[in-house]
mmCIF file of C-alpha atoms and ligand atoms in Angstrom:
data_model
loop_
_atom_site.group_PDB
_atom_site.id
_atom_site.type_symbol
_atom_site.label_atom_id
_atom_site.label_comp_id
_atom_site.label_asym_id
_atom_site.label_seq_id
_atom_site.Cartn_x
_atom_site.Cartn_y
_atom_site.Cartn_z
ATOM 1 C CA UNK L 263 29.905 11.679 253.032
ATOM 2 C CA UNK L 264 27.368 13.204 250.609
ATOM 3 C CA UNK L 265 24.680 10.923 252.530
ATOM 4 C CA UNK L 266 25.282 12.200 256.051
ATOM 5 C CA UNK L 267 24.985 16.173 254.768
ATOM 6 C CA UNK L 268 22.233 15.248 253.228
ATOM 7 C CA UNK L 269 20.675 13.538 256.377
ATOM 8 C CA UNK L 270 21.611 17.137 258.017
ATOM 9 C CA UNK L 271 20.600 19.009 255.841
ATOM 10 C CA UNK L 272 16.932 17.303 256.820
ATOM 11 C CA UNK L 273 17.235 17.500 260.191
ATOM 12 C CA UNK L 274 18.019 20.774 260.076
ATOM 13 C CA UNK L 275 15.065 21.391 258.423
ATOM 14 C CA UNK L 276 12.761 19.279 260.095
ATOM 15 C CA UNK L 277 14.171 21.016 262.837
ATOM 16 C CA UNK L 278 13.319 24.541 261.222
ATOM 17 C CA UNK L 279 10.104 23.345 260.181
ATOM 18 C CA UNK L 280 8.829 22.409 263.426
ATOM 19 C CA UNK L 281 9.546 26.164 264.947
ATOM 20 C CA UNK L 282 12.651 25.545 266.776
ATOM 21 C CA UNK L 283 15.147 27.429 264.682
ATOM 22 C CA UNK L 284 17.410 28.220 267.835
ATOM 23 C CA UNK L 285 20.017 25.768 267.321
ATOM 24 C CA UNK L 286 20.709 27.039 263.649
ATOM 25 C CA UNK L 287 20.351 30.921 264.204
ATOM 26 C CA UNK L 288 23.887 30.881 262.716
ATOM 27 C CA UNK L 289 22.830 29.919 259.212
ATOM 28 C CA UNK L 290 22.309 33.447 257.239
ATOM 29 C CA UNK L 291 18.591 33.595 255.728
ATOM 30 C CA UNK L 292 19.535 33.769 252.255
ATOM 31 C CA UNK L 293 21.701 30.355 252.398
ATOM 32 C CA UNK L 294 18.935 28.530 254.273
ATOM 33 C CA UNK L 295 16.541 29.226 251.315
ATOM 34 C CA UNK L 296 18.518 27.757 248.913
ATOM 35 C CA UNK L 297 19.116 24.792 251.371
ATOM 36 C CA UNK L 298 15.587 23.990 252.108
ATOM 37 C CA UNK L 299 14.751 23.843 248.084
ATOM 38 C CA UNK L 300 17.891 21.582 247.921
ATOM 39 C CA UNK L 301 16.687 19.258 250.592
ATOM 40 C CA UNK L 302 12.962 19.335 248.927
ATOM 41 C CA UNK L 303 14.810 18.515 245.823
ATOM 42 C CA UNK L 304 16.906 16.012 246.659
ATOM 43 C CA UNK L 305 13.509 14.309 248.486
ATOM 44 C CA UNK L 306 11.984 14.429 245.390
ATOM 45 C CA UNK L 307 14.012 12.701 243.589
ATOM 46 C CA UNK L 308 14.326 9.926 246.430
ATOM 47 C CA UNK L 309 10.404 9.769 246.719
ATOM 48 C CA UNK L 310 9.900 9.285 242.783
ATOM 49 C CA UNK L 311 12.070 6.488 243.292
ATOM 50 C CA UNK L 312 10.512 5.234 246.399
ATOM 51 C CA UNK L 313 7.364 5.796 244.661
ATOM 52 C CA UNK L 314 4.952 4.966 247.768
ATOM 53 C CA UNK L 315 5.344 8.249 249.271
ATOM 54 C CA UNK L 316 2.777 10.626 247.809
ATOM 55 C CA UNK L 317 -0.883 10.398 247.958
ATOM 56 C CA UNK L 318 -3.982 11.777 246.828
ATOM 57 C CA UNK L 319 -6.813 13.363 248.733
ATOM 58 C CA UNK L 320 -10.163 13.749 246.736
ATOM 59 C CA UNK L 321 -12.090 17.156 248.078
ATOM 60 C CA UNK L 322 -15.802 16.748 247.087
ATOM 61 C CA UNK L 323 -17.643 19.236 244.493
ATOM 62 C CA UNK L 324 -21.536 20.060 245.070
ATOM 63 C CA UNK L 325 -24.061 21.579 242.643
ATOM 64 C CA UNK L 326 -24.856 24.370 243.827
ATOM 65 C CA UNK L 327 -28.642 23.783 243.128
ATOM 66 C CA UNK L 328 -29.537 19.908 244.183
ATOM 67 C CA UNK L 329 -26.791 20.338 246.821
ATOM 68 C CA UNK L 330 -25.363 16.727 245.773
ATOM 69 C CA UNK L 331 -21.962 16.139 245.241
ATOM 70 C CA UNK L 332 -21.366 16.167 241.632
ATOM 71 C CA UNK L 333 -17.587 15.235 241.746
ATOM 72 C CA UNK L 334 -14.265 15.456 243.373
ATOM 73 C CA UNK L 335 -11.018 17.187 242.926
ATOM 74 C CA UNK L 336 -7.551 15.187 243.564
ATOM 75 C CA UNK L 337 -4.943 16.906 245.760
ATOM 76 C CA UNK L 338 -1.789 15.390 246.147
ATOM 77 C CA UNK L 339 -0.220 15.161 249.609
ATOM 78 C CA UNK L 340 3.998 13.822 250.555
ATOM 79 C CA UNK L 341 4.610 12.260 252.962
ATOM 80 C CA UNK L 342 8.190 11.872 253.702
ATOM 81 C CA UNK L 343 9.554 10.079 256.453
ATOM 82 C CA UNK L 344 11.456 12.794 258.607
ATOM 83 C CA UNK L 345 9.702 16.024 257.245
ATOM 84 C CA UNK L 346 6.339 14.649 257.701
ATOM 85 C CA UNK L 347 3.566 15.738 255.640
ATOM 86 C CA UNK L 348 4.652 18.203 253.003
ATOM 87 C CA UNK L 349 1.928 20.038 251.284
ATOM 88 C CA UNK L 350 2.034 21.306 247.153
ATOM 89 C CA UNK L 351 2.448 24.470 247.709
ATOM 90 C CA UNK L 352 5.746 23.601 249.353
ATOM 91 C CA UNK L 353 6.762 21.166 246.974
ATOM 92 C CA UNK L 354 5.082 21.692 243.339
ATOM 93 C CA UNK L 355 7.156 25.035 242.570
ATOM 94 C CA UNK L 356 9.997 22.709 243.032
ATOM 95 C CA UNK L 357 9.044 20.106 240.963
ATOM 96 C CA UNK L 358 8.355 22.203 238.438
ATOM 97 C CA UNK L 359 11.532 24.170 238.360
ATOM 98 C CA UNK L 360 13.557 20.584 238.436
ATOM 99 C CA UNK L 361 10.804 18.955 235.440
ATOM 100 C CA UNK L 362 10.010 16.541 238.242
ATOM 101 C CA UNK L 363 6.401 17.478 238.200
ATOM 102 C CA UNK L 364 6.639 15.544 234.884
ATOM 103 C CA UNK L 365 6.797 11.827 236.738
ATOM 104 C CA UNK L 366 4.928 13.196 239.329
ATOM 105 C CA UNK L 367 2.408 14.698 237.209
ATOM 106 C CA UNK L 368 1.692 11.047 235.399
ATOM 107 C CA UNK L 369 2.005 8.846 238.890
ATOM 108 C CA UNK L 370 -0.850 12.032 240.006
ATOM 109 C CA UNK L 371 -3.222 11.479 236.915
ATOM 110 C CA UNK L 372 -3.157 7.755 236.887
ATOM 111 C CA UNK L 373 -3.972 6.988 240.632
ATOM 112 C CA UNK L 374 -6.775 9.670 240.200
ATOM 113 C CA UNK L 375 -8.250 7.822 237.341
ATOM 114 C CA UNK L 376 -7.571 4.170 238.837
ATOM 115 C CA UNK L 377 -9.286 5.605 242.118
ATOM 116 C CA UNK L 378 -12.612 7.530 240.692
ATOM 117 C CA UNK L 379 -13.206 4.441 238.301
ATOM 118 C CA UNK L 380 -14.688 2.770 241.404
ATOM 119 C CA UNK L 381 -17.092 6.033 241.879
ATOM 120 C CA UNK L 382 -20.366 6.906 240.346
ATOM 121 C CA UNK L 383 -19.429 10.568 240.198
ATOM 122 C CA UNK L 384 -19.661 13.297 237.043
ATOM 123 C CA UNK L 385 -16.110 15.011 237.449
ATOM 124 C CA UNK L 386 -12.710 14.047 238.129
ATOM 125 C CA UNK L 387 -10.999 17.196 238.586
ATOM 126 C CA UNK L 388 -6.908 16.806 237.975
ATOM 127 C CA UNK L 389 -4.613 19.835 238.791
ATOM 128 C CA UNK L 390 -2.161 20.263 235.759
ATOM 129 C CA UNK L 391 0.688 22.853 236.154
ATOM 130 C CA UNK L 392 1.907 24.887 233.277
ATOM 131 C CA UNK L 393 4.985 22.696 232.926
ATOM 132 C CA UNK L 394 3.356 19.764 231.770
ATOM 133 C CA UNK L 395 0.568 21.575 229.630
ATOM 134 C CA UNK L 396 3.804 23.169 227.645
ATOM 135 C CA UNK L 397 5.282 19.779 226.750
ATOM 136 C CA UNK L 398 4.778 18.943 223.258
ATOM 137 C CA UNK L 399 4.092 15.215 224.411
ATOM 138 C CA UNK L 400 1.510 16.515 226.865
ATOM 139 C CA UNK L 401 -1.565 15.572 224.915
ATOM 140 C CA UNK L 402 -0.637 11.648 223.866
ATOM 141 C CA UNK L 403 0.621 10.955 227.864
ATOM 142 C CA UNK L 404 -2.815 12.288 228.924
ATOM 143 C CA UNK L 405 -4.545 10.178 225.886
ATOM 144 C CA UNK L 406 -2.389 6.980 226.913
ATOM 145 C CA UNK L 407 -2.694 7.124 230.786
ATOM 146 C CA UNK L 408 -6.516 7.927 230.422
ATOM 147 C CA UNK L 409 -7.041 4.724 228.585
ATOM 148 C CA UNK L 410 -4.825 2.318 230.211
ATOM 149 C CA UNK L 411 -6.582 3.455 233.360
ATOM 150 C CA UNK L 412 -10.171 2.409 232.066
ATOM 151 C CA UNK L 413 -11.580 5.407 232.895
ATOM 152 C CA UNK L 414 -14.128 7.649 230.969
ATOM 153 C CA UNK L 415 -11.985 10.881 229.520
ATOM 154 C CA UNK L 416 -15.504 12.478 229.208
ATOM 155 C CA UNK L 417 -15.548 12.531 233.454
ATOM 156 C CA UNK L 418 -12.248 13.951 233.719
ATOM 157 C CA UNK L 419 -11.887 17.218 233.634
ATOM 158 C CA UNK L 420 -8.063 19.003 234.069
ATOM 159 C CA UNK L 421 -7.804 22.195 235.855
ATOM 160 C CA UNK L 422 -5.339 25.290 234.560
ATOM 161 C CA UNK L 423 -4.186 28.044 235.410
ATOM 162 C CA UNK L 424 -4.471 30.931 233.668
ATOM 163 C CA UNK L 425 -0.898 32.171 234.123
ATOM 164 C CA UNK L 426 -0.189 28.738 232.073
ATOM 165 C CA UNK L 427 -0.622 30.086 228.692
ATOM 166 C CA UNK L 428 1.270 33.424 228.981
ATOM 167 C CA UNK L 429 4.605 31.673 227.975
ATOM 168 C CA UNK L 430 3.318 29.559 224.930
ATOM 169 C CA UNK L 431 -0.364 30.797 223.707
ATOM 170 C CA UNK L 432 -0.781 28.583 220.575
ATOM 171 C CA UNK L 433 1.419 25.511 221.858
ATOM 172 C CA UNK L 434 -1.735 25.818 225.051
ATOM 173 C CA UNK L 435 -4.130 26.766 222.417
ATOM 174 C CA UNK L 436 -3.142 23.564 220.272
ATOM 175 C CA UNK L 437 -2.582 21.403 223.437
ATOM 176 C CA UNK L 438 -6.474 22.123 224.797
ATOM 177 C CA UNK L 439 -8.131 21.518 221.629
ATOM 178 C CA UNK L 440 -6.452 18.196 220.798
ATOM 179 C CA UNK L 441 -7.891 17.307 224.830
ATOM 180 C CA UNK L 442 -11.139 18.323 223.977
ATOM 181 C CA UNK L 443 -11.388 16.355 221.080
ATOM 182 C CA UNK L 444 -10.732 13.595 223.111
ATOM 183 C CA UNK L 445 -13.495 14.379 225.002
ATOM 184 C CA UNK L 446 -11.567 15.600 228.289
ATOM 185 C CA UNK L 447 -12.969 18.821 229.680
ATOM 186 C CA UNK L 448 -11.197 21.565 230.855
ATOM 187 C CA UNK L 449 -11.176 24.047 234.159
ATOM 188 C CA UNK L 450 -9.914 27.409 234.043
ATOM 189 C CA UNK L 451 -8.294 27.244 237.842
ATOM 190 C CA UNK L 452 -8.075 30.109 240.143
ATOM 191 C CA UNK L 453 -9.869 32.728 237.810
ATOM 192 C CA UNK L 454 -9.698 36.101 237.765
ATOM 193 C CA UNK L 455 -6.504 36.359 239.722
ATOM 194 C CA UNK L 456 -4.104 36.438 236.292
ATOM 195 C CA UNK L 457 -4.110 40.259 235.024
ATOM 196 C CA UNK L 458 -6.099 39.109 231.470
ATOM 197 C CA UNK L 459 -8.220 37.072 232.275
ATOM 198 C CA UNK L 460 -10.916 38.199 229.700
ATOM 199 C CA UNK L 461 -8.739 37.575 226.794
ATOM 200 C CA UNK L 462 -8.210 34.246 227.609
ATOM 201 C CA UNK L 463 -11.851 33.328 227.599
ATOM 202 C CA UNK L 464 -11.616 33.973 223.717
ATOM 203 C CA UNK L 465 -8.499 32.493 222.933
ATOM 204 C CA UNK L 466 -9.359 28.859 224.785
ATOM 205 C CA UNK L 467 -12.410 27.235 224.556
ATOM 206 C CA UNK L 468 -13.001 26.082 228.020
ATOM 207 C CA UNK L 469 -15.440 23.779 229.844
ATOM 208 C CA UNK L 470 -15.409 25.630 233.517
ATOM 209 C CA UNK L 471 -14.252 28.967 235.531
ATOM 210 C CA UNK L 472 -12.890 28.171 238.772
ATOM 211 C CA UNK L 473 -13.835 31.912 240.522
ATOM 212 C CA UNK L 474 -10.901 31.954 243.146
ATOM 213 C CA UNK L 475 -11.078 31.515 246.633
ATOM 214 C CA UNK L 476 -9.860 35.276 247.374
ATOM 215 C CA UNK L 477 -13.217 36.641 245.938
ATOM 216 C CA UNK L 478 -15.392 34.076 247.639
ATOM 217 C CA UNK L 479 -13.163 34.791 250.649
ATOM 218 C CA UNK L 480 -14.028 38.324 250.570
ATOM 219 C CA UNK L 481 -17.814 38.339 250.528
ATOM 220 C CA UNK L 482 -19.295 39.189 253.761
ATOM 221 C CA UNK L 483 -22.641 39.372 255.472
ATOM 222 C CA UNK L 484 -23.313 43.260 254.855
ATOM 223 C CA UNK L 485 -25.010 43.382 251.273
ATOM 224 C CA UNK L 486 -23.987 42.510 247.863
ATOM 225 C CA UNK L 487 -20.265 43.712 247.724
ATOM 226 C CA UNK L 488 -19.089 41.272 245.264
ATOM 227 C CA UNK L 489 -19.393 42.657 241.822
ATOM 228 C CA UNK L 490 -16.693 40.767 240.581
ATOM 229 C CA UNK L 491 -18.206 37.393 241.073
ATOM 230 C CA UNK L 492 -21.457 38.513 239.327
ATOM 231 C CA UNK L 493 -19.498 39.937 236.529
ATOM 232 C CA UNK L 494 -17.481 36.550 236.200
ATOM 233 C CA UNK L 495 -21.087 34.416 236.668
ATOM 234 C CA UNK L 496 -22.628 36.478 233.715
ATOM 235 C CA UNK L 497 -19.505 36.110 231.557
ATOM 236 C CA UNK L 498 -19.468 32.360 231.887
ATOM 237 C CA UNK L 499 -23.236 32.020 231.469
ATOM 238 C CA UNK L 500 -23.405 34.219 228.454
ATOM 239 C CA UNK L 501 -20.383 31.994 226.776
ATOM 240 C CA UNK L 502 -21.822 28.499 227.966
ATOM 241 C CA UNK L 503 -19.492 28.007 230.448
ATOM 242 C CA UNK L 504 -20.000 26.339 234.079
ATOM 243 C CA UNK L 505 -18.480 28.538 237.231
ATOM 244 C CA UNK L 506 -17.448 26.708 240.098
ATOM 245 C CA UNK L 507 -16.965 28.683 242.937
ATOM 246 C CA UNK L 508 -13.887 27.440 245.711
ATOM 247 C CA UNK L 509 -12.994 28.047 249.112
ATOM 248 C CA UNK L 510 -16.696 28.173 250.239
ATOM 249 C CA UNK L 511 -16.176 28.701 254.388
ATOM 250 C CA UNK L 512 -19.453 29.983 255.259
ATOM 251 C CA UNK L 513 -22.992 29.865 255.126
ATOM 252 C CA UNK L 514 -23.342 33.784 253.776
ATOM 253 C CA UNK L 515 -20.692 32.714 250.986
ATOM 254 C CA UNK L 516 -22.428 29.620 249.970
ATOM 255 C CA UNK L 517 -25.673 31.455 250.169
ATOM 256 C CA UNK L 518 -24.966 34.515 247.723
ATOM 257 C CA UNK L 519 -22.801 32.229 245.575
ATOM 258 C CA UNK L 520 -25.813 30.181 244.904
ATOM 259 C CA UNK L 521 -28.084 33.420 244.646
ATOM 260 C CA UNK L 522 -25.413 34.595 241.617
ATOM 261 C CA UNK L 523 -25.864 31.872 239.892
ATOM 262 C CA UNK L 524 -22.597 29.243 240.405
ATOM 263 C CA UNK L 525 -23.264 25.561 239.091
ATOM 264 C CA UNK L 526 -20.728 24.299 241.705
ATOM 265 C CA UNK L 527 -19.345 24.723 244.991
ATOM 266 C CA UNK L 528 -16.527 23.597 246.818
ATOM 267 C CA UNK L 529 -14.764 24.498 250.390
ATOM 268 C CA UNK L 530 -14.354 23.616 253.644
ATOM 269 C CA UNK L 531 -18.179 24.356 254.639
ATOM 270 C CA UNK L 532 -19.038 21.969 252.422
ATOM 271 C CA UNK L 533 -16.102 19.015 252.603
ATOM 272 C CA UNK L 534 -12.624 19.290 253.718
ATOM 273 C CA UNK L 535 -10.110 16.833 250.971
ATOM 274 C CA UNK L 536 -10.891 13.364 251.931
ATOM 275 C CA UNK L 537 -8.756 9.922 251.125
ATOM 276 C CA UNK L 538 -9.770 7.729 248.619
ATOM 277 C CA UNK L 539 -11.140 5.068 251.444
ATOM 278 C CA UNK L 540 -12.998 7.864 252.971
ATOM 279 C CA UNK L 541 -14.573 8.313 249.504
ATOM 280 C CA UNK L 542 -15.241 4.374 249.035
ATOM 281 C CA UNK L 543 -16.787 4.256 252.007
ATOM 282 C CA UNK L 544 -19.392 7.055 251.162
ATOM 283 C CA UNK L 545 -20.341 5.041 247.964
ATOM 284 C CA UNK L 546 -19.952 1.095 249.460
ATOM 285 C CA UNK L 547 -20.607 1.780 252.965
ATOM 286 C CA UNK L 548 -19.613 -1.535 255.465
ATOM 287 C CA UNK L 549 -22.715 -3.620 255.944
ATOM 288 C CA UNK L 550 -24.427 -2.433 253.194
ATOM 289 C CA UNK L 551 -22.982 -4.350 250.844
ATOM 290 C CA UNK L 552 -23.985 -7.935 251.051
ATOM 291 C CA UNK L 553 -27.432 -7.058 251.678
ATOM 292 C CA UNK L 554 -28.180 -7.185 248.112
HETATM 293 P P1 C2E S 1554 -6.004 24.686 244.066
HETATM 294 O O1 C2E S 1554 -5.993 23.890 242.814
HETATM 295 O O2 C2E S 1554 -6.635 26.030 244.022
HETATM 296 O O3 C2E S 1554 -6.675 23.745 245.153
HETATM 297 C C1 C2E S 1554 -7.531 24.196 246.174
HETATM 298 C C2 C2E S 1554 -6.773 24.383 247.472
HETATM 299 O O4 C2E S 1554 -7.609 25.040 248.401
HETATM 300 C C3 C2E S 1554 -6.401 23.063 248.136
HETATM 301 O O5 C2E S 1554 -5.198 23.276 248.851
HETATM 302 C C4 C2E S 1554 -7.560 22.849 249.098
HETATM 303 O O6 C2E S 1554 -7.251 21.990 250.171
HETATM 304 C C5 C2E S 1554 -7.789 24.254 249.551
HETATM 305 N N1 C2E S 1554 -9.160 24.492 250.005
HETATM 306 C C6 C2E S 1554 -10.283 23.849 249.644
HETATM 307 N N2 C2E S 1554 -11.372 24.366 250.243
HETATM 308 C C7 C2E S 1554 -10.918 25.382 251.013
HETATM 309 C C8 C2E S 1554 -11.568 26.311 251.900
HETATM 310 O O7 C2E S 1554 -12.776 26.307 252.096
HETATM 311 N N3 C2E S 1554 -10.762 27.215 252.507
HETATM 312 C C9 C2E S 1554 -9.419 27.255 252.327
HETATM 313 N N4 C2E S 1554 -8.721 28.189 252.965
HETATM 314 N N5 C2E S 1554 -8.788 26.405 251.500
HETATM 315 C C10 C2E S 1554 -9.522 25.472 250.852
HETATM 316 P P2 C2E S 1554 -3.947 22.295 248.682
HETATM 317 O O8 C2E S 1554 -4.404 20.879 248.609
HETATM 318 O O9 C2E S 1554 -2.944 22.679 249.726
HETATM 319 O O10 C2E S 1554 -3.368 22.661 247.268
HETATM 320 C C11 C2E S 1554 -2.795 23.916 247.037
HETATM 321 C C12 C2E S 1554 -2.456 24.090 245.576
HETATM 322 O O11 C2E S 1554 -1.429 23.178 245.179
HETATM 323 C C13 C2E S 1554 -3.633 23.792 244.660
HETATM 324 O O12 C2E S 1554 -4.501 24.895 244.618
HETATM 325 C C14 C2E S 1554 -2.915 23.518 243.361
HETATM 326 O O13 C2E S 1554 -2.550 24.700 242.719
HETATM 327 C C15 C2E S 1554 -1.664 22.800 243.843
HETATM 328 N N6 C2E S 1554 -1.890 21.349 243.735
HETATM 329 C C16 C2E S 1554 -2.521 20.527 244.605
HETATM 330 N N7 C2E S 1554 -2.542 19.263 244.140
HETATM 331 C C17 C2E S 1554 -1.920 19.290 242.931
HETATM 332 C C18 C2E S 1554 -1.638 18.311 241.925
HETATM 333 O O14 C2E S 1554 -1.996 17.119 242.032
HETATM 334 N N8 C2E S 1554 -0.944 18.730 240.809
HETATM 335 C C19 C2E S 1554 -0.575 20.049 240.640
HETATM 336 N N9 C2E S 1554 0.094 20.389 239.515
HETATM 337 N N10 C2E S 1554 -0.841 21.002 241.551
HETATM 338 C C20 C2E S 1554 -1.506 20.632 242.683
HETATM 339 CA CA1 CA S 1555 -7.528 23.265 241.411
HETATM 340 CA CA1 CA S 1556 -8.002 27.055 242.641
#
C-alpha cells in the first residue's frame, strides 16, 4: 500500500536522521535525496491538514543603545510526530518549490499577529520568502490577515531577502510599495550576502538592513577588521534607514556593533528564540497580576 511506503519511507529517514544510516547503506546517495524531499513533502501536505503541527518561536530584538528589547522576530518550528522537530531550513526550500509555503506562509503571519497583539512591543518581524512576495495576490492576503487579526500593520514589519527581487523587480517593486502604504514596514533580510546589494537600496524603498550574521560572525577581538559593516552602517544612515545587526554571539561583537552605529541587535548573546508563553510570561509575569 501507498500508506505503508510512505510510513518507510519515514522511518527510514528518521532512522537516517538520527545518525544510524547502517541499516540503509544500500540506498545509492543520489536516490535518498530525492526520497527525503519526498517524505518532507508528503509531511507537508499531511501537517497543513493536521494543522496543529507547526509553531512559532519569537527571538527577541534589542536597541542597541537603551539595551531594551524593542521587538521580536517569529521563527517557525515542525514538529512532526516521527521526525521530531524539523527546522526551516530543512523544510522551507520545500515548501517553496511545492507552493506550500503559500498556506503555510498565511497560518505563519496570522498566529504571529494573534500572538504579539497581547505584547507591548515596537516590531513584529515576519519572515516572507520570495514565493509569496511574487504572488500577485500577495499584497490583499497580507492587508486581509493583518486586519482580521486586530493587530497594528504599523508594528509589523516583513523581512526579505534580497535574492527575492532578482526574478520579478517591478512585480517586488509594486508589491512593497502597496505594503508600505498600508503602513507595514519592511526588512531587507540577510544583507549584503546577494551579489547587488547596492542597487537594490535604490530600487526599494525599505524600512531596515538586516547586516547578516556571516559579517557579525566574523568580527573578532584584534582591532577594527570589519569594514564592511561600517560601510553598510553609513549607507543605511545616510539613506534613513535602520540596521539591525543578527547573530550577535559575543560580547566583542555586540560591543563594536554598537560602537558602528547599529539601532538593533539580535543573537544568541542576547536571547535565544523563545515560545510565545515564554514571551507572555516576560510581559504578565505569575503573581504579578492580581496585585493591581
Ligand atoms: P533568518 O531569517 O536569517 O533567521 C535567523 C536565524 O538565525 C534563525 O534560525 C535563528 O534561530 C538563528 N539565530 C539567531 N541568533 C543567532 C546567533 O546568535 N547565532 C546563530 N548561529 N544563529 C542565530 P532558524 O530559526 O533556524 O531559521 C533559519 C532560516 O529559516 C531563517 O533565517 C529564515 O530564512 C527561515 N525562516 C525561519 N522562519 C521562517 C518563516 O516563518 N517563514 C519563512 N519564509 N522563512 C523562515
Ligand atoms: Ca529573518
Ligand atoms: Ca537573516
Amino acid at each position: 500500500r501507498v500508506e505503508l511506503t510512505r510510513k518507510g519511507d519515514i522511518a527510514l529517514y528518521s532512522a537516517k536522521t538520527a545518525g544510524r544510516g547502517r541499516f540503509v547503506m544500500f540506498v545509492d546517495a543520489m536516490d535518498d535525496t530525492i526520497r527525503r524531499r519526498r517524505v518532507i513533502e508528503d509531511e507537508l501536505r499531511a501537517a497543513l491538514v493536521a494543522g496543529d503541527q507547526f509553531e512559532l518561536l519569537y527571538q527577541r530584538v534589542f536597541s542597541a543603545q537603551s539595551r531594551q528589547m524593542c521587538g521580536v522576530e517569529a521563527l517557525v518550528r515542525w514538529r512532526h510526530p516521527a521526525l521530531g522537530l524539523v527546522m526551516p531550513d530543512t523544510f522551507i526550500p520545500v515548501a517553496e518549490e511545492t507552493g506550500l509555503i503559500e498556506p503555510l506562509g498565511e497560518w505563519i503571519l496570522a498566529r504571529a499577529c494573534a500572538d504579539a497583539r497581547r505584547w507591548p512591543i515596537e516590531t513584529l518581524a515576519v519572515n516572507i520568502s520570495a514565493v509569496q512576495l511574487r504572488n500577485p495576490r500577495f499584497v490583499d492576503r497580507v492587508i486581509r490577515i493583518v486586519e482580521e487579526s486586530g493587530f497594528d500593520p504599523r508594528r509589523l514589519e516583513l523581512e526579505i531577502t534580497e535574492t527575492s527581487f532578482l526574478d520579478n523587480v517591478q512585480h517586488c517593486a509594486a508589491n512593497l510599495a502597496a505594503l508600505r502604504a498600508h503602513g507595514i514596514r519592511i526588512a531587507l533580510d540577510d544583507f549584503g550576502t546577494g551579489y547587488s546589494s547596492f542597487n537594490h537600496l535604490k530600487l526599494f524603498d525599505v524600512d531596515r538592513l538586516k547586516i547578516d550574521r556571516s559579517f557579525v560572525n566574523a568580527i573578532r577581538a584584534e582591532g577594527d577588521k570589519s569594514p564592511i559593516i561600517r560601510a553598510i552602517v553609513e549607507l543605511a544612515k545616510a539613506s534613513l534607514i535602520q540596521v539591525t545587526a543578527e547573530g550577535v554571539e559575543t560580547q566583542e561583537q555586540e560591543q563594536f556593533l554598537t560602537g558602528a552605529g547599529c539601532d538593533m541587535l539580535q543573537g544568541y548573546l542576547l536571547s535565544r528564540p523563545l515560545s510565545a508563553a515564554a514571551i507572555d510570561v516576560m510581559f504578565h509575569p505569575v503573581g504579578h497580576m492580581d496585585r493591581h
